[in-house]
Amino acid sequence: MQLTYWAEHAWLDTHVEPGVALEVSDGRFTAVRERVEAPPQGATVLRGLTIPGLANAHSHAFHRALRGTVQVGSGTFWTWREVMYQVASRLTPESYFALARAVYAEMALAGITAVGEFHYLHHAPGGAAYADPNAMGEALIAAAADAGIRITLLDTAYLSSAIRNKHSGEAPNKHQLRFSDGTAEAWAERASALKGSDHALIGAAIHSVRAVPADQLSTVAEWASARNAPLHVHLSEQTAENDACLAAHGCTPTRLLADHGVLGPRTTGVHNTHLTNEDIALLGGTTTGTCMCPTTERDLADGIGPAVVLQRAGSPLSLGSDSHAVIDLLEEARAMELDERLRTRTRGHWTAAALLRAATADGHAALGRPDAGSIEPGALADFTTVALDSVRTAGPVPRLAAEAAVFAATAADVRHTVVGGRHVVRDGVHASVPDVPDALASSIAALRG
């Protein structure tokens, strides 16, 4: 069945084009016709600026339950982590499904059509396997399907609590027992049982160099390579991680990953905050991606990563909402630019077009979907429409609609989200989760101790 959408304005990679007819069949664009002044008969009308669907390249769905709670008082990443552990301890496959379904519906309302779920909450409290060893991961896959968005489940190896020495890590603490499979080989055996689909891809992740001993890094990398799957890793988010790695291995985390075959064009380093010049050269020279998560990085006081020089060195940039202090990829995009302005006291490090590319095409590529993130024939028909008549976006001339969207709009300005040609959000209302705030509130309330 062929569907036709008519975009009042559409972002076509380099410019805003008025009057664009989008023809869709079997979930992909079959034609993109410009200079169509009026909606064709039977077409669905999209008022505003239609852009490719946004890609949230780094998510921990259960962290959404922390919003508000962890903004009380002061502390560091490490004190925040203790609160996070308490929430993790209460989740079951059933409650995780309910929470993730609501979180992914919130993402759809924000124009996000695909999420990279960095998933390490594998087992029951105490570390015992569920009857289905992948019950938690399958709950996330089902939640994304219910919410109508695509997911790349980045099944995460998390085996130790800290670096002990160059040969081993410290045993997981009582909170982390749920995360650990014991060894990378056991992780690989469990992860191999996960099944992908049109809406769900299976990828891999190394939680961090502190959580996977050096001699087991290559096992995870080889598993991903054998499947041509995305591989993500938290990298140099905290200076304490760098210090521990230098003390045990005599090198930075980036060099350690390079020496064990982890870096490469299918790999994305998340945060990449505290890097040396050699680290930047290694990441860029191997075309290893960088996923920046500015709203989380500032919420946790992590620091501002060297995104400009990473991109210049050859590292593609993507964006994620990580701990979900907010879920708003437009905010992540402009925050990357505005944080850099604060750091350097100069403006204009990225154009609106470059920031949109990080939020769309490069984000989808980081999640293993190079056929998404553009409005062109053959691409997945995943797109979103941002209002141009809200109090935030009204005023600029249409040719500056991309600038208005990136630098002024918020998730609240998203009017439509379409995934595979199917309307998931229409006029700001989710098709299958009609009351997303209630779904969030009830699923989070169920986790309170």
Tab-separated table of C-alpha atoms in Angstrom, residues 68-387:
chain	number	residue	atom	x	y	z
A	68	GLY	CA	13.885	15.105	39.776
A	69	THR	CA	15.127	12.840	42.561
A	70	VAL	CA	18.813	13.234	41.718
A	71	GLN	CA	18.484	16.986	41.250
A	72	VAL	CA	18.095	17.398	45.026
A	73	GLY	CA	21.215	18.453	46.912
A	74	SER	CA	24.781	18.187	45.668
A	75	GLY	CA	27.348	15.495	44.939
A	76	THR	CA	29.240	13.899	42.054
A	77	PHE	CA	28.763	11.207	39.447
A	78	TRP	CA	29.686	8.651	42.111
A	79	THR	CA	27.003	9.777	44.590
A	80	TRP	CA	24.480	9.894	41.744
A	81	ARG	CA	25.417	6.302	40.954
A	82	GLU	CA	24.346	5.130	44.408
A	83	VAL	CA	20.831	6.476	43.825
A	84	MET	CA	20.768	4.804	40.414
A	85	TYR	CA	21.633	1.455	41.990
A	86	GLN	CA	18.572	1.680	44.256
A	87	VAL	CA	16.255	2.029	41.278
A	88	ALA	CA	18.010	-0.801	39.425
A	89	SER	CA	17.538	-3.107	42.392
A	90	ARG	CA	13.720	-2.886	42.175
A	91	LEU	CA	13.169	-3.627	38.500
A	92	THR	CA	11.636	-6.849	37.191
A	93	PRO	CA	11.020	-7.774	33.553
A	94	GLU	CA	7.389	-6.720	33.977
A	95	SER	CA	8.087	-3.374	35.646
A	96	TYR	CA	10.942	-2.678	33.240
A	97	PHE	CA	8.621	-3.240	30.284
A	98	ALA	CA	6.089	-0.780	31.722
A	99	LEU	CA	8.720	1.865	32.425
A	100	ALA	CA	10.564	1.454	29.110
A	101	ARG	CA	7.309	1.528	27.122
A	102	ALA	CA	6.489	4.884	28.700
A	103	VAL	CA	10.030	6.200	28.193
A	104	TYR	CA	10.110	5.159	24.548
A	105	ALA	CA	6.687	6.743	24.047
A	106	GLU	CA	8.124	9.952	25.508
A	107	MET	CA	10.913	9.646	22.949
A	108	ALA	CA	8.394	9.261	20.117
A	109	LEU	CA	6.650	12.421	21.307
A	110	ALA	CA	10.056	14.123	21.060
A	111	GLY	CA	10.524	13.083	17.416
A	112	ILE	CA	12.869	10.176	18.154
A	113	THR	CA	12.349	7.245	15.784
A	114	ALA	CA	15.231	5.005	16.937
A	115	VAL	CA	16.994	4.447	20.249
A	116	GLY	CA	20.283	2.820	21.175
A	117	GLU	CA	19.606	1.129	24.511
A	118	PHE	CA	22.852	0.561	26.411
A	119	HIS	CA	21.494	-2.413	28.341
A	120	TYR	CA	23.341	-3.905	31.305
A	121	LEU	CA	20.538	-4.796	33.745
A	122	HIS	CA	20.488	-8.481	32.807
A	123	HIS	CA	19.722	-10.656	35.832
A	124	ALA	CA	17.598	-10.919	38.963
A	125	PRO	CA	18.719	-9.293	42.237
A	126	GLY	CA	21.724	-11.170	43.559
A	127	GLY	CA	22.812	-12.107	40.045
A	128	ALA	CA	20.730	-15.240	39.443
A	129	ALA	CA	19.605	-15.701	35.865
A	130	TYR	CA	15.930	-15.478	35.020
A	131	ALA	CA	14.306	-18.581	33.519
A	132	ASP	CA	14.714	-16.732	30.244
A	133	PRO	CA	18.261	-15.336	30.589
A	134	ASN	CA	17.354	-12.440	28.274
A	135	ALA	CA	14.051	-11.555	29.922
A	136	MET	CA	15.145	-7.995	30.657
A	137	GLY	CA	16.484	-7.336	27.161
A	138	GLU	CA	13.401	-8.825	25.565
A	139	ALA	CA	11.249	-6.572	27.748
A	140	LEU	CA	13.050	-3.576	26.244
A	141	ILE	CA	12.601	-4.851	22.700
A	142	ALA	CA	8.889	-5.403	23.318
A	143	ALA	CA	8.553	-1.978	24.932
A	144	ALA	CA	10.046	-0.258	21.892
A	145	ALA	CA	7.695	-2.177	19.589
A	146	ASP	CA	4.696	-1.115	21.679
A	147	ALA	CA	5.867	2.493	21.653
A	148	GLY	CA	6.351	2.363	17.879
A	149	ILE	CA	10.066	3.174	17.637
A	150	ARG	CA	13.072	1.197	16.457
A	151	ILE	CA	15.641	-0.079	18.950
A	152	THR	CA	19.239	-1.180	18.754
A	153	LEU	CA	19.697	-3.239	21.899
A	154	LEU	CA	23.341	-2.735	22.827
A	155	ASP	CA	23.713	-5.729	25.103
A	156	THR	CA	26.413	-4.737	27.550
A	157	ALA	CA	29.267	-6.689	29.099
A	158	TYR	CA	29.684	-5.518	32.717
A	159	LEU	CA	31.941	-7.903	34.622
A	160	SER	CA	33.803	-6.003	37.333
A	161	SER	CA	33.425	-3.018	39.634
A	162	ALA	CA	36.872	-1.514	39.081
A	163	ILE	CA	40.318	-2.189	37.656
A	164	ARG	CA	42.346	-4.316	40.087
A	165	ASN	CA	45.497	-4.714	38.013
A	166	LYS	CA	46.456	-5.314	34.398
A	167	HIS	CA	45.197	-8.885	34.557
A	168	SER	CA	41.885	-8.642	36.422
A	169	GLY	CA	39.119	-6.490	37.818
A	170	GLU	CA	37.513	-6.162	41.224
A	171	ALA	CA	34.487	-8.390	41.784
A	172	PRO	CA	31.108	-6.739	41.180
A	173	ASN	CA	29.606	-5.143	44.269
A	174	LYS	CA	26.214	-6.242	45.559
A	175	HIS	CA	24.390	-3.808	43.268
A	176	GLN	CA	26.325	-4.860	40.175
A	177	LEU	CA	25.671	-8.583	40.499
A	178	ARG	CA	22.561	-8.042	38.359
A	179	PHE	CA	24.765	-6.677	35.606
A	180	SER	CA	27.418	-9.382	35.387
A	181	ASP	CA	27.585	-12.626	33.417
A	182	GLY	CA	30.859	-13.527	35.139
A	183	THR	CA	33.020	-13.675	32.031
A	184	ALA	CA	32.958	-12.244	28.538
A	185	GLU	CA	32.470	-15.753	27.176
A	186	ALA	CA	29.343	-16.199	29.295
A	187	TRP	CA	28.133	-12.764	28.216
A	188	ALA	CA	28.625	-13.742	24.563
A	189	GLU	CA	26.722	-16.995	25.001
A	190	ARG	CA	23.728	-15.196	26.529
A	191	ALA	CA	23.785	-12.305	24.046
A	192	SER	CA	23.916	-14.727	21.125
A	193	ALA	CA	20.422	-15.943	22.020
A	194	LEU	CA	18.877	-12.503	21.418
A	195	LYS	CA	16.879	-12.234	18.212
A	196	GLY	CA	16.646	-9.158	16.038
A	197	SER	CA	13.804	-8.069	13.769
A	198	ASP	CA	12.824	-5.216	11.478
A	199	HIS	CA	12.327	-2.924	14.450
A	200	ALA	CA	15.074	-4.366	16.682
A	201	LEU	CA	18.780	-4.744	15.941
A	202	ILE	CA	21.145	-6.499	18.354
A	203	GLY	CA	24.453	-4.821	19.067
A	204	ALA	CA	27.076	-5.018	21.789
A	205	ALA	CA	28.602	-2.741	24.370
A	206	ILE	CA	31.569	-2.704	26.693
A	207	HIS	CA	30.356	-0.830	29.727
A	208	SER	CA	33.788	0.738	30.321
A	209	VAL	CA	37.397	-0.289	30.787
A	210	ARG	CA	36.764	-0.454	34.519
A	211	ALA	CA	33.897	-2.925	34.024
A	212	VAL	CA	35.515	-5.310	31.518
A	213	PRO	CA	39.035	-6.593	32.282
A	214	ALA	CA	41.546	-5.918	29.535
A	215	ASP	CA	42.052	-9.557	28.596
A	216	GLN	CA	38.290	-9.903	27.911
A	217	LEU	CA	37.814	-6.793	25.769
A	218	SER	CA	38.660	-8.624	22.552
A	219	THR	CA	35.967	-11.252	23.183
A	220	VAL	CA	33.279	-8.573	23.055
A	221	ALA	CA	34.866	-6.860	20.065
A	222	GLU	CA	35.123	-10.125	18.122
A	223	TRP	CA	31.488	-11.010	18.903
A	224	ALA	CA	30.363	-7.699	17.402
A	225	SER	CA	32.716	-8.006	14.430
A	226	ALA	CA	31.472	-11.479	13.556
A	227	ARG	CA	27.927	-10.085	13.336
A	228	ASN	CA	28.831	-6.754	11.728
A	229	ALA	CA	27.028	-5.259	14.720
A	230	PRO	CA	27.409	-1.857	16.379
A	231	LEU	CA	29.745	-1.781	19.382
A	232	HIS	CA	29.503	1.020	21.956
A	233	VAL	CA	31.578	1.823	25.039
A	234	HIS	CA	31.530	4.454	27.789
A	235	LEU	CA	34.915	6.107	27.308
A	236	SER	CA	36.793	8.499	29.608
A	237	GLU	CA	33.619	9.899	31.132
A	238	GLN	CA	35.404	10.382	34.460
A	239	THR	CA	39.000	11.302	35.238
A	240	ALA	CA	39.026	8.604	37.937
A	241	GLU	CA	38.647	5.986	35.183
A	242	ASN	CA	41.622	7.454	33.332
A	243	ASP	CA	43.745	7.502	36.496
A	244	ALA	CA	42.937	3.863	37.324
A	245	CYS	CA	43.714	2.756	33.782
A	246	LEU	CA	47.038	4.595	33.747
A	247	ALA	CA	47.987	3.079	37.114
A	248	ALA	CA	47.176	-0.496	36.052
A	249	HIS	CA	48.062	-0.496	32.358
A	250	GLY	CA	50.347	2.482	31.857
A	251	CYS	CA	48.079	3.907	29.165
A	252	THR	CA	44.801	5.710	28.648
A	253	PRO	CA	41.472	3.873	28.200
A	254	THR	CA	41.462	4.822	24.514
A	255	ARG	CA	44.882	3.269	23.942
A	256	LEU	CA	43.823	0.154	25.880
A	257	LEU	CA	40.772	-0.241	23.654
A	258	ALA	CA	42.884	0.287	20.539
A	259	ASP	CA	45.390	-2.345	21.642
A	260	HIS	CA	42.590	-4.910	22.074
A	261	GLY	CA	40.876	-4.340	18.737
A	262	VAL	CA	37.868	-2.406	20.003
A	263	LEU	CA	38.143	0.777	17.920
A	264	GLY	CA	36.860	1.061	14.364
A	265	PRO	CA	34.033	2.429	12.183
A	266	ARG	CA	31.350	0.230	13.807
A	267	THR	CA	32.389	1.414	17.293
A	268	THR	CA	31.088	4.458	19.125
A	269	GLY	CA	32.702	5.907	22.225
A	270	VAL	CA	30.126	7.487	24.502
A	271	HIS	CA	31.105	10.789	26.153
A	272	ASN	CA	34.802	10.776	25.163
A	273	THR	CA	35.193	13.623	27.625
A	274	HIS	CA	38.692	13.537	29.104
A	275	LEU	CA	40.997	12.696	26.194
A	276	THR	CA	44.623	13.289	25.310
A	277	ASN	CA	45.749	14.435	21.875
A	278	GLU	CA	46.873	10.864	21.181
A	279	ASP	CA	43.420	9.588	22.173
A	280	ILE	CA	41.775	11.981	19.729
A	281	ALA	CA	44.120	10.884	16.944
A	282	LEU	CA	43.375	7.213	17.673
A	283	LEU	CA	39.603	7.731	17.606
A	284	GLY	CA	39.657	9.874	14.489
A	285	GLY	CA	42.192	7.729	12.660
A	286	THR	CA	40.063	4.605	13.154
A	287	THR	CA	36.797	6.464	12.338
A	288	THR	CA	35.491	5.479	15.755
A	289	GLY	CA	32.350	7.507	16.481
A	290	THR	CA	31.656	9.844	19.372
A	291	CYS	CA	28.253	10.052	21.054
A	292	MET	CA	27.878	13.257	23.032
A	293	CYS	CA	25.198	13.478	25.732
A	294	PRO	CA	25.375	17.136	26.787
A	295	THR	CA	22.325	17.294	29.067
A	296	THR	CA	23.571	14.337	31.107
A	297	GLU	CA	27.210	15.415	31.012
A	298	ARG	CA	26.283	18.770	32.508
A	299	ASP	CA	23.749	17.265	34.937
A	300	LEU	CA	26.444	14.942	36.330
A	301	ALA	CA	29.161	17.615	36.183
A	302	ASP	CA	31.233	15.363	33.917
A	303	GLY	CA	32.785	18.116	31.820
A	304	ILE	CA	32.665	19.228	28.178
A	305	GLY	CA	34.224	16.828	25.702
A	306	PRO	CA	36.388	17.902	22.736
A	307	ALA	CA	33.680	17.323	20.120
A	308	VAL	CA	35.019	19.860	17.623
A	309	VAL	CA	38.518	18.417	17.425
A	310	LEU	CA	37.185	14.849	17.492
A	311	GLN	CA	35.048	15.519	14.443
A	312	ARG	CA	37.891	17.270	12.659
A	313	ALA	CA	40.092	14.256	13.385
A	314	GLY	CA	37.582	11.935	11.695
A	315	SER	CA	35.223	10.819	14.476
A	316	PRO	CA	31.541	11.067	13.409
A	317	LEU	CA	29.314	12.725	16.027
A	318	SER	CA	26.004	11.417	17.318
A	319	LEU	CA	23.803	12.442	20.237
A	320	GLY	CA	22.071	10.715	23.145
A	321	SER	CA	19.927	11.585	26.141
A	322	ASP	CA	21.718	9.016	28.353
A	323	SER	CA	20.276	9.401	31.879
A	324	HIS	CA	17.185	11.238	30.588
A	325	ALA	CA	17.539	14.352	32.721
A	326	VAL	CA	15.498	15.514	29.745
A	327	ILE	CA	14.504	13.669	26.582
A	328	ASP	CA	14.968	16.231	23.852
A	329	LEU	CA	17.386	15.642	20.974
A	330	LEU	CA	16.956	19.235	19.775
A	331	GLU	CA	18.263	20.358	23.153
A	332	GLU	CA	21.161	17.896	22.909
A	333	ALA	CA	22.046	19.282	19.468
A	334	ARG	CA	22.112	22.920	20.485
A	335	ALA	CA	23.750	22.121	23.828
A	336	MET	CA	26.740	20.669	22.004
A	337	GLU	CA	27.203	23.989	20.204
A	338	LEU	CA	26.354	26.220	23.169
A	339	ASP	CA	28.596	24.326	25.595
A	340	GLU	CA	31.451	24.739	23.138
A	341	ARG	CA	30.720	28.471	22.965
A	342	LEU	CA	31.001	28.701	26.745
A	343	ARG	CA	34.238	26.751	26.734
A	344	THR	CA	35.906	28.705	23.922
A	345	ARG	CA	34.079	32.061	24.086
A	346	THR	CA	33.546	31.899	20.328
A	347	ARG	CA	30.389	31.135	18.325
A	348	GLY	CA	29.483	29.053	15.320
A	349	HIS	CA	31.321	25.750	15.711
A	350	TRP	CA	28.542	23.866	13.897
A	351	THR	CA	25.820	24.991	11.541
A	352	ALA	CA	22.222	23.965	12.138
A	353	ALA	CA	22.684	21.517	9.242
A	354	ALA	CA	25.680	19.870	10.911
A	355	LEU	CA	23.848	19.564	14.219
A	356	LEU	CA	20.819	18.045	12.475
A	357	ARG	CA	23.094	15.521	10.799
A	358	ALA	CA	24.496	14.467	14.195
A	359	ALA	CA	20.944	14.080	15.513
A	360	THR	CA	19.769	12.118	12.472
A	361	ALA	CA	21.918	10.397	9.828
A	362	ASP	CA	25.074	9.962	11.901
A	363	GLY	CA	23.064	8.827	14.917
A	364	HIS	CA	21.231	6.190	12.909
A	365	ALA	CA	24.516	5.019	11.386
A	366	ALA	CA	25.962	4.622	14.892
A	367	LEU	CA	23.002	2.363	15.668
A	368	GLY	CA	23.572	0.144	12.640
A	369	ARG	CA	20.972	1.787	10.391
A	370	PRO	CA	22.805	3.667	7.623
A	371	ASP	CA	19.582	3.500	5.591
A	372	ALA	CA	17.802	5.865	8.004
A	373	GLY	CA	18.226	9.541	8.782
A	374	SER	CA	17.569	11.115	5.388
A	375	ILE	CA	14.544	12.024	3.307
A	376	GLU	CA	15.336	10.419	-0.030
A	377	PRO	CA	14.116	7.486	-2.126
A	378	GLY	CA	15.146	4.127	-0.684
A	379	ALA	CA	15.647	5.369	2.871
A	380	LEU	CA	13.509	4.195	5.762
A	381	ALA	CA	10.413	6.389	5.969
A	382	ASP	CA	11.155	7.615	9.488
A	383	PHE	CA	10.542	11.336	9.966
A	384	THR	CA	9.203	13.941	12.342
A	385	THR	CA	7.556	17.345	11.990
A	386	VAL	CA	8.400	20.339	14.161
A	387	ALA	CA	5.873	23.156	14.516
